[in-house]
Amino acid sequence: MVRTRLCPSPTRTTSPKPWTISELSTEHMSAPTGPSASPLKPSTSTPAIILCGIFGVKYLSHLMLTCMMNWISLNMLPILTQKTIKFDFCRHHRRWVAEKLGADATSKELEFTKKILSLDAKNYHAWSHRQWVLQALGGWEDELDYCRQLLEDDIFNNSAWNQRYFVVTRSPLLGGLEAMRESEVNYTVEAIIANPENESPWRYLRGLYKGDTQSLVNDPQISSVCLKVLSTKSNHVFALSTLLDLICHGFQPSQEFKNAIDALKTPDSDPPDSGLAKAVCSILEHVDPMRVNYWTWRKSKLPAQAA
Amino acid sequence: MGELEAEKHVQYILSVEKKKDDFESVVMEHLRMNGAYWGLATLDILGKLEIVDPDEVVSWIMTCQHECGGFGGNIGHDPHILYTLSAVQILALFDRLNVLDIEKVSKYVSGLQNEDGSFSGDMWGEVDTRFSYIAICCLSLLHRLDKINVEKAVNYIVSCKNLDGGFGCTPGGESHAGQIFCCVGALAITGSLHHIDKDLLGWWLCERQVKSGGLNGRPEKLPDVCYSWWVLSSLIMIDRVHWIDKEKLVKFILDCQDKEKGGISDRPDDAVDVFHTYFGVAGLSLLEYPGLKAIDPAYALPVDVVNRIFFGR
């Protein structure tokens, strides 16, 4: 049998040697106006001859090497087996150069990672680099919208959900987690209803209540999205596990919840006077058999009031 | 269920060792040190390390060492913490740690710790929790953990913990099973597992098992044999491995073998490589597949090698 697809290469961190700023000697300069005291930061649109003049041949060949590496990464990917040459080929080297260029590099670096992510939307190193750029150089303005776009392309993209959380919690332009909570809950609930089997928005939802379990339990939107999903035909696992956690933290389910759970019970259920949480665990043992040991353990650990 | 084609995998690994001029070998030339560790560790787990001449390997390893004490991925390649750990691990397999100038290697590794407790991979400064694990694992094997600020190292790792209980490469980085292995391993070696919410992380990890029985590394990604190591060893270190379906995982790994030519791939019917061969066999060892040497989940070395290093037996 012929096996053709090469496995993705393991993570590499080759580091072509960048020159330090001290090595970019002004003695090499032949700028049009003669040697100058302070090296200027070149914009990437600066003609090559001026780049040569300002920073010397070493920097230019360096930039060319980077560009060549990036061209290979971006353009050869569809030709060579995908993921054979990974972005991390010269990721850190790019970061070193970008650091020297400062804020001028921001939009270029964000654009660069965008290109990588358009080919591989979950590329771990691209996301790591993008997070570094935002924190070191800025450019937060359009990031939430970028996350929205990516999630429109693929609502299951866990990296985009993680980035959304990164922006909501760290962007200096938004009001912080609590200020963003309401709008984010609305956004997430919509995503859950569209695809209740999607793990990411369920986790994101809990993340929005970071450290504040009581608010999570008290927010009617959380419990009601559980109920909504439980009333549909399938994909109940995350709704059940979220409801279980709510009950364990003091949520008092109404009759509507009890009816929804009753409808999901299996013939060999626990006795009728068992608590709702126990019933939820039993259902989970049945609908998520891969993790039966986990749900059995959860059942054994129910707090007294929930059991 | 199929069987482990141990003999075929041994032949496959030996054939990879010989190849130096084909496309794949050339593309991977710079990480041959890692490849050697994956291949040799697999042979040891399969009980076949004695067919390799240790002198030749040790001599090649030492030619990869630089003045600074660090090791490159191959002769003439720059030193990096990644290859330094693999070099130390290979020497440990062969019980040849005595060839090392331990102070020199320890100085290289400990010199890569930053002010905030994190570790860089090399002199150019990339920071990643992978390097935290590598530094801690390496120095622990050399009995030189006291050369770093362990408390700061642990604090940095904890700062990379996410709300789902997992860990990323840097603070705010997406939880990823590979990074989780590194963070949990580092915390295990430094006696700091109390920083982990084991129930929460255990749940995230057991959710990595998909219908086929294989494990992925993040939500909604495809299963990959290498996660049989990273997810599994993490679960073992936090004592939650019973939360996955072990039998289904064994079947998945066995289905990833090339039963004709040997070697294991990332998922069934893909091309094999030594990386996935190691993680598949190591994963089976963790699952107590018969006929395999036991492997330590934190040090990623056979238990008898770890015992030799720490207990002299």
GROMACS .gro file of C-alpha atoms in nm, chain A:
model
  307
    1MET     CA    1   0.000   0.000   0.000
    2VAL     CA    2   0.144   0.337  -0.095
    3ARG     CA    3   0.140   0.595   0.179
    4THR     CA    4   0.180   0.938   0.034
    5ARG     CA    5   0.096   1.210   0.284
    6LEU     CA    6   0.394   1.309   0.494
    7CYS     CA    7   0.317   1.366   0.856
    8PRO     CA    8   0.351   1.725   0.974
    9SER     CA    9   0.706   1.790   1.083
   10PRO     CA   10   0.756   1.828   1.453
   11THR     CA   11   0.803   2.174   1.592
   12ARG     CA   12   1.135   2.324   1.504
   13THR     CA   13   1.303   2.637   1.616
   14THR     CA   14   1.588   2.684   1.376
   15SER     CA   15   1.747   3.019   1.428
   16PRO     CA   16   1.937   3.174   1.143
   17LYS     CA   17   2.171   3.412   1.315
   18PRO     CA   18   2.041   3.767   1.324
   19TRP     CA   19   2.305   4.032   1.366
   20THR     CA   20   2.285   4.247   1.672
   21ILE     CA   21   2.231   4.621   1.631
   22SER     CA   22   2.592   4.685   1.732
   23GLU     CA   23   2.707   4.488   1.431
   24LEU     CA   24   2.505   4.703   1.195
   25SER     CA   25   2.798   4.933   1.168
   26THR     CA   26   2.745   5.286   1.040
   27GLU     CA   27   3.088   5.252   0.880
   28HIS     CA   28   2.924   5.050   0.602
   29MET     CA   29   2.691   5.334   0.517
   30SER     CA   30   2.688   5.502   0.185
   31ALA     CA   31   2.364   5.693   0.223
   32PRO     CA   32   2.293   5.963  -0.035
   33THR     CA   33   2.357   6.235   0.220
   34GLY     CA   34   2.675   6.079   0.361
   35PRO     CA   35   2.728   5.902   0.692
   36SER     CA   36   2.471   5.996   0.953
   37ALA     CA   37   2.487   5.962   1.330
   38SER     CA   38   2.165   5.778   1.402
   39PRO     CA   39   2.041   5.481   1.201
   40LEU     CA   40   1.688   5.537   1.076
   41LYS     CA   41   1.421   5.270   1.098
   42PRO     CA   42   1.345   5.164   0.742
   43SER     CA   43   0.987   5.116   0.636
   44THR     CA   44   0.939   4.807   0.428
   45SER     CA   45   0.861   5.019   0.125
   46THR     CA   46   1.202   5.193   0.141
   47PRO     CA   47   1.397   5.128  -0.177
   48ALA     CA   48   1.671   4.872  -0.143
   49ILE     CA   49   1.954   5.116  -0.214
   50ILE     CA   50   1.859   5.334   0.082
   51LEU     CA   51   1.820   5.029   0.305
   52CYS     CA   52   2.170   4.933   0.201
   53GLY     CA   53   2.294   5.278   0.276
   54ILE     CA   54   2.132   5.311   0.614
   55PHE     CA   55   2.186   4.969   0.758
   56GLY     CA   56   2.453   4.814   0.553
   57VAL     CA   57   2.463   4.507   0.341
   58LYS     CA   58   2.432   4.267   0.633
   59TYR     CA   59   2.084   4.385   0.728
   60LEU     CA   60   1.962   4.380   0.370
   61SER     CA   61   2.077   4.026   0.306
   62HIS     CA   62   1.917   3.941   0.635
   63LEU     CA   63   1.585   4.089   0.531
   64MET     CA   64   1.610   3.910   0.199
   65LEU     CA   65   1.671   3.582   0.375
   66THR     CA   66   1.363   3.640   0.589
   67CYS     CA   67   1.154   3.734   0.288
   68MET     CA   68   1.273   3.427   0.101
   69MET     CA   69   1.192   3.203   0.396
   70ASN     CA   70   0.850   3.362   0.427
   71TRP     CA   71   0.787   3.331   0.054
   72ILE     CA   72   0.873   2.963   0.076
   73SER     CA   73   0.645   2.922   0.376
   74LEU     CA   74   0.356   3.106   0.215
   75ASN     CA   75   0.380   3.005  -0.147
   76MET     CA   76   0.527   2.660  -0.139
   77LEU     CA   77   0.280   2.530   0.117
   78PRO     CA   78   0.017   2.434  -0.140
   79ILE     CA   79   0.284   2.280  -0.362
   80LEU     CA   80   0.480   2.089  -0.105
   81THR     CA   81   0.293   1.868   0.134
   82GLN     CA   82   0.102   2.091   0.367
   83LYS     CA   83   0.277   2.152   0.698
   84THR     CA   84   0.610   2.012   0.574
   85ILE     CA   85   0.757   2.359   0.606
   86LYS     CA   86   0.605   2.530   0.903
   87PHE     CA   87   0.579   2.893   0.987
   88ASP     CA   88   0.805   2.842   1.287
   89PHE     CA   89   1.092   2.803   1.041
   90CYS     CA   90   1.186   3.161   1.111
   91ARG     CA   91   0.922   3.277   1.353
   92HIS     CA   92   1.152   3.388   1.626
   93HIS     CA   93   1.386   3.547   1.381
   94ARG     CA   94   1.093   3.756   1.251
   95ARG     CA   95   1.012   3.854   1.607
   96TRP     CA   96   1.369   3.972   1.664
   97VAL     CA   97   1.357   4.188   1.351
   98ALA     CA   98   1.010   4.322   1.434
   99GLU     CA   99   1.127   4.420   1.781
  100LYS     CA  100   1.399   4.633   1.628
  101LEU     CA  101   1.157   4.797   1.388
  102GLY     CA  102   0.907   4.873   1.664
  103ALA     CA  103   0.556   5.002   1.594
  104ASP     CA  104   0.633   5.032   1.220
  105ALA     CA  105   0.626   4.654   1.201
  106THR     CA  106   0.288   4.611   1.369
  107SER     CA  107   0.057   4.607   1.069
  108LYS     CA  108   0.302   4.401   0.863
  109GLU     CA  109   0.334   4.137   1.134
  110LEU     CA  110  -0.042   4.119   1.185
  111GLU     CA  111  -0.084   4.091   0.808
  112PHE     CA  112   0.179   3.818   0.796
  113THR     CA  113   0.014   3.606   1.063
  114LYS     CA  114  -0.320   3.665   0.892
  115LYS     CA  115  -0.178   3.513   0.574
  116ILE     CA  116  -0.053   3.208   0.762
  117LEU     CA  117  -0.387   3.170   0.939
  118SER     CA  118  -0.573   3.195   0.609
  119LEU     CA  119  -0.393   2.873   0.511
  120ASP     CA  120  -0.399   2.711   0.853
  121ALA     CA  121  -0.647   2.885   1.084
  122LYS     CA  122  -0.534   2.696   1.392
  123ASN     CA  123  -0.158   2.724   1.346
  124TYR     CA  124  -0.036   2.739   1.704
  125HIS     CA  125   0.281   2.932   1.631
  126ALA     CA  126   0.104   3.191   1.418
  127TRP     CA  127  -0.137   3.261   1.704
  128SER     CA  128   0.151   3.276   1.952
  129HIS     CA  129   0.331   3.526   1.729
  130ARG     CA  130   0.013   3.731   1.683
  131GLN     CA  131  -0.034   3.749   2.061
  132TRP     CA  132   0.326   3.861   2.098
  133VAL     CA  133   0.277   4.135   1.835
  134LEU     CA  134  -0.037   4.268   2.007
  135GLN     CA  135   0.128   4.282   2.346
  136ALA     CA  136   0.466   4.412   2.232
  137LEU     CA  137   0.367   4.640   1.946
  138GLY     CA  138  -0.009   4.703   1.973
  139GLY     CA  139  -0.267   4.689   1.695
  140TRP     CA  140  -0.562   4.577   1.908
  141GLU     CA  141  -0.819   4.790   1.722
  142ASP     CA  142  -0.944   4.528   1.477
  143GLU     CA  143  -0.863   4.212   1.668
  144LEU     CA  144  -1.209   4.135   1.805
  145ASP     CA  145  -1.351   4.180   1.459
  146TYR     CA  146  -1.082   3.949   1.319
  147CYS     CA  147  -1.189   3.682   1.569
  148ARG     CA  148  -1.549   3.732   1.460
  149GLN     CA  149  -1.449   3.680   1.095
  150LEU     CA  150  -1.258   3.363   1.169
  151LEU     CA  151  -1.545   3.226   1.374
  152GLU     CA  152  -1.780   3.304   1.086
  153ASP     CA  153  -1.554   3.091   0.868
  154ASP     CA  154  -1.538   2.813   1.125
  155ILE     CA  155  -1.732   2.840   1.450
  156PHE     CA  156  -1.539   2.535   1.576
  157ASN     CA  157  -1.200   2.713   1.562
  158ASN     CA  158  -1.083   2.681   1.923
  159SER     CA  159  -0.782   2.904   1.856
  160ALA     CA  160  -1.011   3.187   1.748
  161TRP     CA  161  -1.220   3.144   2.064
  162ASN     CA  162  -0.901   3.154   2.270
  163GLN     CA  163  -0.790   3.469   2.088
  164ARG     CA  164  -1.128   3.625   2.151
  165TYR     CA  165  -1.078   3.566   2.522
  166PHE     CA  166  -0.726   3.706   2.496
  167VAL     CA  167  -0.863   4.027   2.341
  168VAL     CA  168  -1.158   4.066   2.577
  169THR     CA  169  -0.939   4.023   2.884
  170ARG     CA  170  -0.624   4.206   2.774
  171SER     CA  171  -0.706   4.471   2.516
  172PRO     CA  172  -0.641   4.821   2.650
  173LEU     CA  173  -0.919   4.950   2.419
  174LEU     CA  174  -1.207   4.748   2.561
  175GLY     CA  175  -1.344   4.780   2.912
  176GLY     CA  176  -1.219   4.449   3.049
  177LEU     CA  177  -1.399   4.122   3.112
  178GLU     CA  178  -1.685   4.246   3.327
  179ALA     CA  179  -1.769   4.532   3.096
  180MET     CA  180  -1.771   4.300   2.796
  181ARG     CA  181  -1.950   4.015   2.967
  182GLU     CA  182  -2.307   4.083   2.859
  183SER     CA  183  -2.233   4.125   2.490
  184GLU     CA  184  -2.000   3.828   2.493
  185VAL     CA  185  -2.257   3.606   2.664
  186ASN     CA  186  -2.509   3.700   2.394
  187TYR     CA  187  -2.258   3.621   2.121
  188THR     CA  188  -2.162   3.290   2.276
  189VAL     CA  189  -2.517   3.175   2.344
  190GLU     CA  190  -2.597   3.228   1.977
  191ALA     CA  191  -2.296   3.016   1.880
  192ILE     CA  192  -2.400   2.740   2.120
  193ILE     CA  193  -2.755   2.723   1.991
  194ALA     CA  194  -2.626   2.695   1.635
  195ASN     CA  195  -2.392   2.407   1.726
  196PRO     CA  196  -2.449   2.269   2.076
  197GLU     CA  197  -2.187   1.997   2.020
  198ASN     CA  198  -1.917   2.266   1.987
  199GLU     CA  199  -1.691   2.242   2.294
  200SER     CA  200  -1.527   2.585   2.259
  201PRO     CA  201  -1.820   2.824   2.323
  202TRP     CA  202  -1.928   2.624   2.628
  203ARG     CA  203  -1.580   2.669   2.776
  204TYR     CA  204  -1.573   3.031   2.665
  205LEU     CA  205  -1.902   3.091   2.844
  206ARG     CA  206  -1.755   2.968   3.173
  207GLY     CA  207  -1.444   3.173   3.110
  208LEU     CA  208  -1.657   3.489   3.097
  209TYR     CA  209  -1.732   3.435   3.466
  210LYS     CA  210  -1.371   3.386   3.559
  211GLY     CA  211  -1.355   3.332   3.936
  212ASP     CA  212  -1.714   3.448   3.985
  213THR     CA  213  -1.907   3.123   4.006
  214GLN     CA  214  -2.201   3.283   4.183
  215SER     CA  215  -2.266   3.518   3.889
  216LEU     CA  216  -2.242   3.219   3.653
  217VAL     CA  217  -2.503   3.034   3.857
  218ASN     CA  218  -2.727   3.339   3.886
  219ASP     CA  219  -2.721   3.441   3.519
  220PRO     CA  220  -3.049   3.316   3.373
  221GLN     CA  221  -2.897   3.311   3.024
  222ILE     CA  222  -2.659   3.032   3.123
  223SER     CA  223  -2.916   2.797   3.265
  224SER     CA  224  -3.164   2.880   2.992
  225VAL     CA  225  -2.923   2.792   2.710
  226CYS     CA  226  -2.875   2.455   2.882
  227LEU     CA  227  -3.250   2.406   2.890
  228LYS     CA  228  -3.288   2.510   2.529
  229VAL     CA  229  -3.030   2.259   2.410
  230LEU     CA  230  -3.170   1.983   2.630
  231SER     CA  231  -3.508   2.030   2.468
  232THR     CA  232  -3.364   1.957   2.123
  233LYS     CA  233  -3.317   1.612   1.976
  234SER     CA  234  -2.943   1.558   2.027
  235ASN     CA  235  -2.597   1.699   2.117
  236HIS     CA  236  -2.674   1.722   2.485
  237VAL     CA  237  -2.338   1.638   2.637
  238PHE     CA  238  -2.204   1.988   2.705
  239ALA     CA  239  -2.545   2.119   2.808
  240LEU     CA  240  -2.573   1.835   3.058
  241SER     CA  241  -2.224   1.885   3.198
  242THR     CA  242  -2.277   2.261   3.230
  243LEU     CA  243  -2.610   2.204   3.407
  244LEU     CA  244  -2.439   1.955   3.636
  245ASP     CA  245  -2.178   2.214   3.732
  246LEU     CA  246  -2.447   2.477   3.791
  247ILE     CA  247  -2.638   2.244   4.024
  248CYS     CA  248  -2.319   2.154   4.211
  249HIS     CA  249  -2.265   2.526   4.271
  250GLY     CA  250  -2.611   2.587   4.409
  251PHE     CA  251  -2.839   2.634   4.108
  252GLN     CA  252  -3.198   2.537   4.188
  253PRO     CA  253  -3.352   2.383   3.876
  254SER     CA  254  -3.716   2.459   3.805
  255GLN     CA  255  -3.980   2.203   3.703
  256GLU     CA  256  -3.897   2.275   3.338
  257PHE     CA  257  -3.545   2.140   3.391
  258LYS     CA  258  -3.676   1.835   3.573
  259ASN     CA  259  -3.910   1.761   3.282
  260ALA     CA  260  -3.631   1.799   3.028
  261ILE     CA  261  -3.406   1.562   3.224
  262ASP     CA  262  -3.689   1.313   3.272
  263ALA     CA  263  -3.733   1.300   2.897
  264LEU     CA  264  -3.368   1.199   2.857
  265LYS     CA  265  -3.361   0.928   3.122
  266THR     CA  266  -3.278   0.577   3.014
  267PRO     CA  267  -3.485   0.268   3.108
  268ASP     CA  268  -3.227   0.153   3.363
  269SER     CA  269  -3.224   0.488   3.543
  270ASP     CA  270  -3.170   0.555   3.909
  271PRO     CA  271  -3.471   0.531   4.143
  272PRO     CA  272  -3.728   0.814   4.097
  273ASP     CA  273  -3.644   0.986   4.424
  274SER     CA  274  -3.276   1.033   4.327
  275GLY     CA  275  -3.168   1.393   4.286
  276LEU     CA  276  -3.153   1.569   3.952
  277ALA     CA  277  -2.774   1.589   3.955
  278LYS     CA  278  -2.750   1.212   3.995
  279ALA     CA  279  -2.991   1.167   3.705
  280VAL     CA  280  -2.778   1.401   3.491
  281CYS     CA  281  -2.466   1.196   3.569
  282SER     CA  282  -2.647   0.874   3.474
  283ILE     CA  283  -2.758   1.021   3.144
  284LEU     CA  284  -2.402   1.137   3.075
  285GLU     CA  285  -2.268   0.788   3.147
  286HIS     CA  286  -2.504   0.669   2.878
  287VAL     CA  287  -2.465   0.940   2.610
  288ASP     CA  288  -2.088   0.986   2.655
  289PRO     CA  289  -1.970   0.626   2.709
  290MET     CA  290  -1.609   0.707   2.617
  291ARG     CA  291  -1.587   0.902   2.944
  292VAL     CA  292  -1.808   0.676   3.155
  293ASN     CA  293  -1.545   0.655   3.429
  294TYR     CA  294  -1.535   1.035   3.456
  295TRP     CA  295  -1.914   1.067   3.487
  296THR     CA  296  -1.928   0.783   3.740
  297TRP     CA  297  -1.667   0.965   3.943
  298ARG     CA  298  -1.867   1.290   3.918
  299LYS     CA  299  -2.172   1.102   4.045
  300SER     CA  300  -1.975   0.982   4.345
  301LYS     CA  301  -1.861   1.334   4.427
  302LEU     CA  302  -2.190   1.522   4.420
  303PRO     CA  303  -2.224   1.774   4.703
  304ALA     CA  304  -2.481   1.671   4.962
  305GLN     CA  305  -2.745   1.923   4.861
  306ALA     CA  306  -2.716   1.829   4.493
  307ALA     CA  307  -2.717   1.451   4.526
   0.00000   0.00000   0.00000
